[in-house]
Amino acid sequence: MRDGWRLAWGTFTALRVPPPSAVDAGVAGRAMLLAPLTALPATLVWLALGVGARTAVVAPLVAAALALVATASLSRAMHLDGLADTADGLTSGYDRERALTVMRRGDTGPAGAAALALTLLVQAAALAACFDTQAGVALALLALVVSRVAPAVLCRRGVPSARPAGLGATVAGSVPVGGLAGLLAVITVIACTATTFGFGVGAAVAAVVVVATAVLVATVVARRAVTRFGGVTGDVIGAAIETALAGALVVAATASALLAR
């Protein structure tokens, strides 16, 4: 378990941690299941900025922008880099090897730049809307945490790696389906309990939809990666996190507006 913690924090955050003593399928699987907990530092920043927006200390859109800057900084912008590389790979043509080569190059093409700009625009607009209400702040925090379930969704058993080496090859297929189901159950129960006591049954229903949206988006990304690249890569995992966050925030913003009526 200690190696799983180290791999999770070392992979998904910029925090300095000792390297794991060994990395095998068991360690990789535990790291992917622990990924939601690595959102804790960013969650604290979002909470502070959400409170600031609610008390008119900072404008909601400015607070949203700062929250996304902090999140990118805490993850070394690795997930955004994965999003850009994946978008470039998807638009490079239908040859699998060419797509993987484009993704490995590291430069950002027009598709990658557009994907970054549009995804961040959606995230910022939705997060700013969430910061308008207390329930919206809570749902936004849930969206951030549940977006980090994407690695476990993409690395579940049965989803292959697109390459024989690299991060994708290390973690692909390492998460038992039962472990993923247990993780989703724990997050959903905690989210429903907290939102029910804090904001009512309507907010609890919204929390379930936020969780489901993040999982659905990650599943779609995984399916597309298998169809297009032959499996997942580290870049695809990053893309799944960012798109799952965008989708979950859109649902959270919509739900918070409906609850405020």
Short mmCIF file of N, CA and C in Angstrom, two decimals, residues 4 14 21 26 35 55 67 79 111 119 127 139 143 175 186 188 208-211 221 229 253:
data_model
loop_
_atom_site.label_atom_id
_atom_site.label_comp_id
_atom_site.label_asym_id
_atom_site.label_seq_id
_atom_site.Cartn_x
_atom_site.Cartn_y
_atom_site.Cartn_z
N GLY A 4 1.89 1.99 -3.42
CA GLY A 4 0.76 2.51 -4.17
C GLY A 4 0.55 3.99 -3.93
N ALA A 14 2.62 17.24 -8.36
CA ALA A 14 3.98 17.78 -8.42
C ALA A 14 4.69 17.67 -7.08
N SER A 21 9.31 1.33 -3.92
CA SER A 21 10.40 0.34 -3.92
C SER A 21 10.26 -0.64 -5.07
N GLY A 26 0.00 -4.98 -9.06
CA GLY A 26 -0.71 -4.68 -7.83
C GLY A 26 -0.49 -3.26 -7.36
N ALA A 35 -5.94 7.57 -6.92
CA ALA A 35 -5.81 8.84 -7.64
C ALA A 35 -6.78 9.92 -7.15
N THR A 55 -18.34 35.15 -0.92
CA THR A 55 -18.33 36.30 -0.02
C THR A 55 -17.89 37.58 -0.73
N ALA A 67 -8.44 28.84 -9.78
CA ALA A 67 -8.57 27.44 -9.36
C ALA A 67 -7.97 26.51 -10.40
N HIS A 79 -1.81 16.54 -17.12
CA HIS A 79 -3.07 16.10 -17.71
C HIS A 79 -3.43 16.95 -18.93
N ALA A 111 -4.83 20.97 -33.45
CA ALA A 111 -5.89 20.24 -32.75
C ALA A 111 -5.65 20.24 -31.24
N THR A 119 -11.46 23.12 -23.87
CA THR A 119 -11.71 22.40 -22.62
C THR A 119 -11.57 23.33 -21.42
N LEU A 127 -17.17 26.25 -13.82
CA LEU A 127 -16.73 26.43 -12.43
C LEU A 127 -17.17 27.78 -11.89
N LEU A 139 -20.67 20.75 -5.31
CA LEU A 139 -20.70 19.89 -6.50
C LEU A 139 -19.44 20.06 -7.34
N ALA A 143 -16.85 17.22 -8.46
CA ALA A 143 -16.43 17.05 -9.86
C ALA A 143 -14.91 16.91 -9.96
N VAL A 175 -6.30 -2.50 -12.73
CA VAL A 175 -7.37 -2.22 -11.77
C VAL A 175 -8.45 -3.29 -11.87
N VAL A 186 -17.96 4.01 -2.82
CA VAL A 186 -17.53 4.82 -1.68
C VAL A 186 -17.70 6.31 -1.98
N THR A 188 -19.66 7.74 -4.18
CA THR A 188 -21.08 8.08 -4.33
C THR A 188 -21.77 8.17 -2.98
N VAL A 208 -25.00 12.28 -7.66
CA VAL A 208 -24.96 11.00 -8.37
C VAL A 208 -24.75 11.23 -9.87
N VAL A 209 -25.43 12.22 -10.41
CA VAL A 209 -25.30 12.50 -11.84
C VAL A 209 -23.91 13.02 -12.17
N VAL A 210 -23.33 13.82 -11.29
CA VAL A 210 -21.96 14.30 -11.49
C VAL A 210 -20.99 13.13 -11.55
N VAL A 211 -21.12 12.20 -10.61
CA VAL A 211 -20.25 11.02 -10.60
C VAL A 211 -20.44 10.21 -11.87
N VAL A 221 -13.78 7.95 -23.56
CA VAL A 221 -12.38 8.19 -23.95
C VAL A 221 -11.63 6.87 -24.05
N PHE A 229 -6.18 3.88 -31.11
CA PHE A 229 -4.76 3.65 -30.84
C PHE A 229 -4.42 2.20 -30.49
N ALA A 253 -22.69 22.68 -12.70
CA ALA A 253 -23.18 24.05 -12.89
C ALA A 253 -24.66 24.06 -13.21
#
